[in-house]
Short mmCIF file of C-alpha atoms in Angstrom, two decimals:
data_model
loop_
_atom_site.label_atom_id
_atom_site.label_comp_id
_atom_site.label_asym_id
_atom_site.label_seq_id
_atom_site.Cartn_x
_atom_site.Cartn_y
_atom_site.Cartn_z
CA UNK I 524 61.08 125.48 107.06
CA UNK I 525 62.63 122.71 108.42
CA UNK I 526 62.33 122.69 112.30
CA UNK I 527 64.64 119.70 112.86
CA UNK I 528 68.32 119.52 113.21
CA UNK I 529 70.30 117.05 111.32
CA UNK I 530 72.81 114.78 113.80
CA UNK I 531 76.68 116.15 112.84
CA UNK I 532 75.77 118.86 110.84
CA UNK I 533 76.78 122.95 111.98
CA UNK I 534 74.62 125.35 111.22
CA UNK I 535 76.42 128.59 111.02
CA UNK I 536 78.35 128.29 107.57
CA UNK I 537 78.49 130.15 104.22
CA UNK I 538 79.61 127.66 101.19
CA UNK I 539 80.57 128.21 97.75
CA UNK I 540 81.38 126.28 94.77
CA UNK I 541 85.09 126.38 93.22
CA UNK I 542 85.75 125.04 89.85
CA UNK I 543 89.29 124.05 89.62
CA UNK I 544 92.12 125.67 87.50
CA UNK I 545 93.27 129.28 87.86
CA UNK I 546 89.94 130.40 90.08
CA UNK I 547 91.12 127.98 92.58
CA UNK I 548 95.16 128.49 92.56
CA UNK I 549 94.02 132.36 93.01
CA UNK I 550 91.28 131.65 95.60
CA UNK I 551 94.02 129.45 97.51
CA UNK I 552 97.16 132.07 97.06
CA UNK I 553 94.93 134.85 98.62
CA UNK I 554 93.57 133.09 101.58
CA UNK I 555 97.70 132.09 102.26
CA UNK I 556 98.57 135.84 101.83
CA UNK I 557 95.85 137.08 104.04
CA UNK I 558 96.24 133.97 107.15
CA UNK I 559 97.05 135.92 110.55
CA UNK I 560 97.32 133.62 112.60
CA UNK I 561 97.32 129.74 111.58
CA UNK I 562 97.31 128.08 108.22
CA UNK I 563 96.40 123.95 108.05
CA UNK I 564 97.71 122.10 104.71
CA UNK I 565 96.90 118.65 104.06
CA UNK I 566 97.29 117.29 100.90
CA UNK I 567 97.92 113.83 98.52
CA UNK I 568 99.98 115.05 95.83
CA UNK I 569 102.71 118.23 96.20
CA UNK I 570 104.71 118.53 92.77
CA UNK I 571 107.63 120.66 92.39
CA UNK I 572 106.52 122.13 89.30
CA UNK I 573 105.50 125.74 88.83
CA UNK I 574 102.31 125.86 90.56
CA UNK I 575 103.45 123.68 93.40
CA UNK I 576 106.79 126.69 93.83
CA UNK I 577 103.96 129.48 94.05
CA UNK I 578 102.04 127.74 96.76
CA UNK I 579 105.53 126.60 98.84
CA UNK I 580 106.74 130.22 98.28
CA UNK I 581 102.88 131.83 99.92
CA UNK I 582 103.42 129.72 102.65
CA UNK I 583 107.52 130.46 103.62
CA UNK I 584 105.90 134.06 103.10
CA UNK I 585 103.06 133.16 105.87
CA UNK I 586 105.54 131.29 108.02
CA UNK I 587 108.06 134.21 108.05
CA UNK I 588 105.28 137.05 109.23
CA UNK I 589 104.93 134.30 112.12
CA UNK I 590 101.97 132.50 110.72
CA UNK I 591 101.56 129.10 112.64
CA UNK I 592 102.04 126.97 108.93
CA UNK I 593 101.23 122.53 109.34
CA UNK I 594 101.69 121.01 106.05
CA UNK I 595 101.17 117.40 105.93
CA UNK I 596 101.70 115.44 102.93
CA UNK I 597 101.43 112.10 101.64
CA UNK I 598 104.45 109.89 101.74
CA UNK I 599 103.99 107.69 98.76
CA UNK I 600 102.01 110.66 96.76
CA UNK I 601 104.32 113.43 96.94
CA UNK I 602 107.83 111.70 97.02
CA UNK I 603 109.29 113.28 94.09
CA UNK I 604 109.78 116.72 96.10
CA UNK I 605 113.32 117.31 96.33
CA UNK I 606 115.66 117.32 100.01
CA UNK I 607 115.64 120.83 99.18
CA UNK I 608 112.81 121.90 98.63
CA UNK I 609 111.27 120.56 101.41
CA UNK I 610 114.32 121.73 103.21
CA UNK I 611 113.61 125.55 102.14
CA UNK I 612 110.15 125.08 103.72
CA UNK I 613 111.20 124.22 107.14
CA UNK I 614 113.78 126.52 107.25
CA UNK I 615 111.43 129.17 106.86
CA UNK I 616 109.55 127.88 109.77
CA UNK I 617 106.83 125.92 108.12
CA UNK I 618 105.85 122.81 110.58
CA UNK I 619 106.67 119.92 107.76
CA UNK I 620 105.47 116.17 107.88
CA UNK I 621 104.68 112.81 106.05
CA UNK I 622 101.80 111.21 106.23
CA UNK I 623 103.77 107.41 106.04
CA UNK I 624 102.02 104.54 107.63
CA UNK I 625 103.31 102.04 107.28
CA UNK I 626 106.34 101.04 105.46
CA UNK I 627 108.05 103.43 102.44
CA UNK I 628 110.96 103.81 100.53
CA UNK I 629 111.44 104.89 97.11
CA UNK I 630 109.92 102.36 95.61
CA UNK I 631 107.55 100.07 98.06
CA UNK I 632 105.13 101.57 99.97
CA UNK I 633 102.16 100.00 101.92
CA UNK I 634 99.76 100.80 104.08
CA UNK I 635 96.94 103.43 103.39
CA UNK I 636 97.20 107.02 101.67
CA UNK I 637 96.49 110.32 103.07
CA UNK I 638 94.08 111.27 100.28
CA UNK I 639 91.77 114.13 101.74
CA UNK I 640 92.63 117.48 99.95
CA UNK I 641 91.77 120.32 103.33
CA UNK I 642 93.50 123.56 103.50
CA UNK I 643 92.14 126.03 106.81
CA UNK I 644 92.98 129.63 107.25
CA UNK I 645 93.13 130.90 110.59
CA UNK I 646 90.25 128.68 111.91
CA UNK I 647 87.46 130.29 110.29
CA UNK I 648 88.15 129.76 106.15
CA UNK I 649 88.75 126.71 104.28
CA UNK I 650 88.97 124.63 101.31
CA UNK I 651 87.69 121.25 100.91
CA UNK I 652 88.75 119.69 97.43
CA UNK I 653 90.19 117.02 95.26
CA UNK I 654 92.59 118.85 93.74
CA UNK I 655 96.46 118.41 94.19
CA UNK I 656 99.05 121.18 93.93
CA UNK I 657 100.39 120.78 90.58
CA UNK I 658 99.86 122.21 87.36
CA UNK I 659 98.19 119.60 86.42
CA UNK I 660 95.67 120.59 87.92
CA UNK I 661 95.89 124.34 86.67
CA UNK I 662 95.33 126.56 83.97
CA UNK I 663 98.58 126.55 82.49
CA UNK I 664 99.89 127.91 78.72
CA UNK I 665 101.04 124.49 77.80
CA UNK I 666 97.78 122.83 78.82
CA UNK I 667 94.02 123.11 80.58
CA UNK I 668 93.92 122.20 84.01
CA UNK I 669 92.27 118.83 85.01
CA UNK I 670 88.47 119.39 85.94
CA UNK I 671 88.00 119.62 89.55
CA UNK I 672 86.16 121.16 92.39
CA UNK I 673 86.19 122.43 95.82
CA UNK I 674 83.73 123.79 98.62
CA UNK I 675 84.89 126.82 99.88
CA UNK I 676 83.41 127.28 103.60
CA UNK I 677 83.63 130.20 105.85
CA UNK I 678 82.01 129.34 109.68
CA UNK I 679 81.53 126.73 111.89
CA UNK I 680 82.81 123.61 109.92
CA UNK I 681 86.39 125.24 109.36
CA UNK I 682 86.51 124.81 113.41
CA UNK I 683 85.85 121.08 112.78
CA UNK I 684 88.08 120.53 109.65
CA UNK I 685 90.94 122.19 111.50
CA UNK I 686 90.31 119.55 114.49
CA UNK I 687 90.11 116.91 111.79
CA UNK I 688 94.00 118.17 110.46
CA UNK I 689 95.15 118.68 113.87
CA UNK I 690 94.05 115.25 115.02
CA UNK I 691 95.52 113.67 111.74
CA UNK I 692 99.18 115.69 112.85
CA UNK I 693 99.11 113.77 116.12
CA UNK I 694 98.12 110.15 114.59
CA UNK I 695 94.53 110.34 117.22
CA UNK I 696 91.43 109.17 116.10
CA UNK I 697 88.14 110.24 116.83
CA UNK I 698 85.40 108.03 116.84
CA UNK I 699 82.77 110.72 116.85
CA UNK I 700 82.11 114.30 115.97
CA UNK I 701 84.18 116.89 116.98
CA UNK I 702 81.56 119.52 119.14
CA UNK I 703 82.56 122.49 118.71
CA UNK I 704 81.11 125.44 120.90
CA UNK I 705 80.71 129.38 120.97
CA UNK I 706 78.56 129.53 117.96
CA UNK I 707 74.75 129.31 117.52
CA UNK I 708 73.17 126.91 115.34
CA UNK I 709 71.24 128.52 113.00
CA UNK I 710 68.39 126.27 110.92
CA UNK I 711 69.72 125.27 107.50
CA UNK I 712 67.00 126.77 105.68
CA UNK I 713 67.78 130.10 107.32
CA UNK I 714 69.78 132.79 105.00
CA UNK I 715 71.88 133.22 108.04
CA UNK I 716 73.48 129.64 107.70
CA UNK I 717 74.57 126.48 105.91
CA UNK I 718 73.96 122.94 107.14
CA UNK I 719 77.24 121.13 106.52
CA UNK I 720 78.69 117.92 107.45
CA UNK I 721 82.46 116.54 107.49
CA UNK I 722 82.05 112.96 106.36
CA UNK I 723 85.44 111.03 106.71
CA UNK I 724 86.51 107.48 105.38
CA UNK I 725 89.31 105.41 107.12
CA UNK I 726 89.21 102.32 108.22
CA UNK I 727 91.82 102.45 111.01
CA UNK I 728 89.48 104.68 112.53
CA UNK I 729 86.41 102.62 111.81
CA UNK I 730 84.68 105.50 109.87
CA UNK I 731 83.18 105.07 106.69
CA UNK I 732 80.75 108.52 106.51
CA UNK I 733 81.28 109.33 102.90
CA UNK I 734 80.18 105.53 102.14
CA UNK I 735 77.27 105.91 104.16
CA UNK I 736 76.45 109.23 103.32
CA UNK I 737 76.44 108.16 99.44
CA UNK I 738 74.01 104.89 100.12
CA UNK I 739 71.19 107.37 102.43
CA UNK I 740 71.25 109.47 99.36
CA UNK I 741 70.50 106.94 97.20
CA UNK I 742 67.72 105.41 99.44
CA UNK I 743 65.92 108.62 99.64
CA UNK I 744 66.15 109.74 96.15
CA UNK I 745 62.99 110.87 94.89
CA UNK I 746 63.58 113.06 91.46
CA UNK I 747 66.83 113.37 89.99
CA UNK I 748 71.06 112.71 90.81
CA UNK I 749 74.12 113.88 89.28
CA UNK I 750 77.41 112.33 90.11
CA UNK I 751 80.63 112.67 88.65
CA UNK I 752 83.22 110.65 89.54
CA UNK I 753 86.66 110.09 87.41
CA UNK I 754 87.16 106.35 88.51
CA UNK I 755 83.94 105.04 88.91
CA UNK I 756 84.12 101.13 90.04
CA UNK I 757 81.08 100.81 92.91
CA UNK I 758 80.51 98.02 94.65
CA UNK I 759 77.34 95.95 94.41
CA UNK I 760 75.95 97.82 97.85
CA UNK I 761 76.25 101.07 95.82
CA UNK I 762 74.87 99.17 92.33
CA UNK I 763 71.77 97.95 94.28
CA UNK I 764 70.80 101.60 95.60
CA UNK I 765 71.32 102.98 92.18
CA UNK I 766 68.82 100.18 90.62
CA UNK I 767 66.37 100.77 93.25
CA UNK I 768 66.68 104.52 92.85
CA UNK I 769 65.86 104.27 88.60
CA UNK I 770 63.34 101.86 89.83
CA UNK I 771 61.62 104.13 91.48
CA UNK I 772 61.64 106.52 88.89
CA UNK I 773 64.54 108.48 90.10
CA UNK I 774 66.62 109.84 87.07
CA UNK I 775 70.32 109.16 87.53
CA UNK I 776 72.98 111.08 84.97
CA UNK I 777 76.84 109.87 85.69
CA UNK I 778 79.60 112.53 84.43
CA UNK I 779 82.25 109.78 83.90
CA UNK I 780 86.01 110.35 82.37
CA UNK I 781 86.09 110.48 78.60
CA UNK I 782 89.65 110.19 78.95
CA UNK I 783 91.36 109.57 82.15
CA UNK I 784 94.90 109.24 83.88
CA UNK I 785 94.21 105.67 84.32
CA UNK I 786 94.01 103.50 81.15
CA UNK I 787 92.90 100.20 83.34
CA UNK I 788 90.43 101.99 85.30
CA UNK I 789 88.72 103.23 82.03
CA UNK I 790 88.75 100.46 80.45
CA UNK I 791 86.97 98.58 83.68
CA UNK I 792 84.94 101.67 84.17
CA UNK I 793 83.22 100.79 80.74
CA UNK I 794 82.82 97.12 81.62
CA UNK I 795 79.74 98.70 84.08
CA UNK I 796 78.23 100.88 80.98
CA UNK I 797 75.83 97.78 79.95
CA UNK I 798 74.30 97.37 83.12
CA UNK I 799 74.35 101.03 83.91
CA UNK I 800 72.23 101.52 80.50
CA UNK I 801 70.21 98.56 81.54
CA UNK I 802 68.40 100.71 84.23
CA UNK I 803 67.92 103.97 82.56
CA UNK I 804 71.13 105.86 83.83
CA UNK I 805 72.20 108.40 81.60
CA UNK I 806 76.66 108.35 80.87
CA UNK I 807 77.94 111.24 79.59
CA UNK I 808 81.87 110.77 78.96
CA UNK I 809 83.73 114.86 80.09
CA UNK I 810 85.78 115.30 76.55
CA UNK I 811 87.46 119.17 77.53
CA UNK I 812 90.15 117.52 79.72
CA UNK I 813 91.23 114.96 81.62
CA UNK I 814 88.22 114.52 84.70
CA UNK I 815 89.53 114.53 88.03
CA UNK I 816 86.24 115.95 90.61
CA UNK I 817 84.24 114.19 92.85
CA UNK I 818 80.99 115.73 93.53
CA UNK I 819 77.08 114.47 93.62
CA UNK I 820 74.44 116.41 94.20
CA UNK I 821 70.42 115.11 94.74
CA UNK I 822 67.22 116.37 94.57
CA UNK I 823 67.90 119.92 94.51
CA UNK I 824 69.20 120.21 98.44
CA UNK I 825 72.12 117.89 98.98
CA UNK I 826 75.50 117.68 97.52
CA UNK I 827 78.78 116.22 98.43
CA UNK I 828 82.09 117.01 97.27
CA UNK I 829 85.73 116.20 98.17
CA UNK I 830 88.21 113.62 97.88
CA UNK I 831 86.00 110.43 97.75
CA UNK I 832 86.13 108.34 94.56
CA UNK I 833 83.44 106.08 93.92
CA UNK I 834 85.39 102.65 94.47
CA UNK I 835 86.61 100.38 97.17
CA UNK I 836 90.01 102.46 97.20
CA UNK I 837 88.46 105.21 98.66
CA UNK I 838 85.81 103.21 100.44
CA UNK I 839 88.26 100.70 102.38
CA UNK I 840 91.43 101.84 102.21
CA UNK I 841 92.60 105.34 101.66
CA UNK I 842 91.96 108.36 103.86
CA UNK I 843 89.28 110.53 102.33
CA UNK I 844 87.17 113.31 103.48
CA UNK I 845 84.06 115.74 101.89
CA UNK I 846 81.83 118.07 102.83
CA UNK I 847 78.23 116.36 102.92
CA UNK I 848 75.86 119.67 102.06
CA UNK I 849 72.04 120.27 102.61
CA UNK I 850 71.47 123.63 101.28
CA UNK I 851 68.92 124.40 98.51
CA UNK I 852 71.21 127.31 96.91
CA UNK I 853 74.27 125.55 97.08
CA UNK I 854 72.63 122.21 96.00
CA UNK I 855 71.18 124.18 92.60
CA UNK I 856 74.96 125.69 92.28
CA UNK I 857 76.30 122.35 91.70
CA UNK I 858 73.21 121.46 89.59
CA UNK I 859 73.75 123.90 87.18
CA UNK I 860 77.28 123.96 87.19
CA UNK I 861 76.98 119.95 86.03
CA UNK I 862 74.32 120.17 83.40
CA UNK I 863 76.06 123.05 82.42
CA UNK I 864 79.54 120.68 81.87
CA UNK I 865 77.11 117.66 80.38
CA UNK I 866 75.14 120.71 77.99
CA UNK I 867 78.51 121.59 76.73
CA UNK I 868 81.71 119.81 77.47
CA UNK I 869 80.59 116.06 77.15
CA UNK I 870 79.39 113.30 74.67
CA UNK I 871 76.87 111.12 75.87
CA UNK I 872 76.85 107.37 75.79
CA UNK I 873 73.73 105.97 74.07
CA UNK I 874 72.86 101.70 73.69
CA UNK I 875 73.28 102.54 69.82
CA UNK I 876 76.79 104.73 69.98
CA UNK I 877 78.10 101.53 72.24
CA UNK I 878 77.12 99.12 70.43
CA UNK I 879 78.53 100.37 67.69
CA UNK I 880 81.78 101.01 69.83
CA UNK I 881 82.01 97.49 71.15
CA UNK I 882 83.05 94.34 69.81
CA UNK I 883 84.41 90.96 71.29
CA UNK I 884 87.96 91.77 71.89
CA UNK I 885 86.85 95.23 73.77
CA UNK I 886 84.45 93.17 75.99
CA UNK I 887 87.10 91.29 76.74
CA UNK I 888 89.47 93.85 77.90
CA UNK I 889 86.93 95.54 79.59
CA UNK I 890 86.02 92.37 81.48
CA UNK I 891 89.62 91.62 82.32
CA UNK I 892 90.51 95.31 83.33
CA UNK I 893 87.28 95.20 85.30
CA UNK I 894 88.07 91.81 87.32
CA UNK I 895 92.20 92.89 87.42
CA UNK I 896 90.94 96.13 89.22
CA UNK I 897 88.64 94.24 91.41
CA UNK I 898 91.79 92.05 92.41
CA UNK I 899 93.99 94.71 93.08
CA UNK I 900 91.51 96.71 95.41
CA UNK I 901 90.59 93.36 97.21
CA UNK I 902 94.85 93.17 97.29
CA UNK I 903 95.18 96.65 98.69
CA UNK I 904 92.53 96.82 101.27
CA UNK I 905 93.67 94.11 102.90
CA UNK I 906 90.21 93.36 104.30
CA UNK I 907 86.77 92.41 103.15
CA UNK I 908 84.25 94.78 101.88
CA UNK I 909 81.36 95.02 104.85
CA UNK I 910 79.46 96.77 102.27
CA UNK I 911 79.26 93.62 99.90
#
């Protein structure tokens, strides 16, 4: 038993792993339906679509038995919502708001993106995800829902993610922790509790915890890692800490996009798959859908999932936010639950099947995608990597 305590984590959680689709719309509608007191909404991308009307129309329900409703969406992300629609909302009492910093219209935006997915129910419940509300993203009769996850968290660290949304309503940053008080800590290896920690990204703030969380995990690998990340472009901070890691014998398996949203960010995503190879790392390419979650987990006892994408996007510029987990039971949940996707749902990507695949002019498109990307998160960050 572990007698130390971990600086930022609480103590006195339960956690569970969601897989996206219908589990999660369901999960999502019920906690709305049962709220009593205070519902907190943050999210990147709102459609108006069918599953995006069932989760505006649970929360005018919640906002009319006086539930205290914040929804705060992306400005740039969600813009196709209609005057009305957002309209129907507020007249129902739900507190409505952009996230819009710094300039937008319907067609320009700039500045940085509200990105983190965090829904909390009456201060004690939440959801911690990277999925949008859109059917997309659900199981729907027309099509299968994007893969995606979320950490479902009942204790301490909904006290903390509801300071994170409340601070993010008012435009304050904190430079530290929230503390909360009036619960125990409880030691993580204890059945009685769940050490969790909120790990944000944004530089405005000066916090890049996911970042950081991602490179101690890598330095103190010592068996095996499993990440899956849909746009997988890491800088050469991240590279180096995966080459030590396989160079210490650590065995690395990437769940990347077989096919993706993003043609260029494929296509530069593949560029890496020679070097990745180079060292051992295992790439096994999701083929069921189109791969949307962001989730790692390491040695058996810590995972992370959330919003954060493995790139300089999410590392310099947009707003991101996951739950950083050391838990034995909930690390071997998201074990299983990814060899379980690789075992069944994926192809994996030998030195003989891309070899075979690749030729001159693909090399060549890789490489440009690869560089163009580069560019354009060098373009959009406005400032220079301190991680490279």
């Amino acid at each position: 038993m572990r007698k130390h305590l971990h600086a930022g984590f609480s103590y006195s959680n339960q956690v569970r792993l969601i897989k996206g689709g219908l589990a999660f719309f369901e999960m999502l509608e019920a906690l709305i339906n049962q709220a009593k007191d205070t519902i907190y909404f943050q999210i990147y991308i709102f459609d108006e679509d069918d599953t995006g009307r069932r989760v505006a129309h649970a929360l005018i329900a919640a906002a009319k038995r006086n539930v205290a409703v914040h929804l705060l969406l992306d400005g740039y992300a969600s813009k196709g919502l209609s005057t009305s629609f957002v309209q129907d909302m507020k007249d129902a009492g739900v507190h409505f708001r952009w996230f819009t910093l710094y300039v937008k219209n319907r067609k320009f935006y700039l500045g940085r993106r509200l990105h983190h997915k965090v829904i909390v129910i009456d201060s004690k419940e939440s959801l911690v995800c990277g999925l949008n509300i859109s059917d997309r993203y659900n199981d729907m009769p027309e099509n299968i829902a994007w893969l995606d996850w979320a950490a479902y968290v009942v204790g301490e660290a909904s006290i903390e993610l509801e300071q994170v949304c409340k601070r993010r309503i008012k435009g304050k940053f904190s430079f530290a922790h929230h503390k909360t008080s009036g619960l125990i800590q409880i030691n993580e290896d204890s059945k009685q509790g769940c050490a969790i920690k909120i790990n944000q990204n944004d530089w405005v703030a000066r916090k890049s915890e996911i970042t950081k969380s991602y490179l101690q995990m890598l330095k103190g690998a010592s068996s095996k890692i499993i990440i899956m990340s849909p746009y997988f472009l890491p800088g050469r901070a991240f590279r180096k800490q995966l080459r030590l890691a396989t160079q210490r014998g650590v065995k690395v398996q990437l769940i990347l996009a077989g096919m993706s949203d993003i043609s260029l960010s494929k296509y530069g995503e593949r560029y890496l798959y020679d070097w990745l190879m180079r060292y051992s790392i295992k790439i096994y390419e999701y083929q069921k859908s189109v791969l949307h979650g962001k989730i790692a987990t390491c040695d058996g006892h810590w995972t992370t999932v959330g919003s954060y994408n493995i790139n300089n996007l999410s590392a310099y510029a947009s707003i991101e936010l996951n739950i950083e987990v050391k838990n034995d039971e909930f690390a071997k949940q998201a074990e299983h639950a990814l060899i379980d996707i690789i075992e069944k749902e994926c192809i994996q990507v030998t030195k003989e099947s891309y070899k075979q695949e690749i030729n001159i002019v693909k090399r060549a498109l890789q490489w440009a995608a690869y560089n163009l990307l580069r560019f354009m998160l060098v373009l959009f960050t406005f400032r220079k990597s301190q991680q490279e």
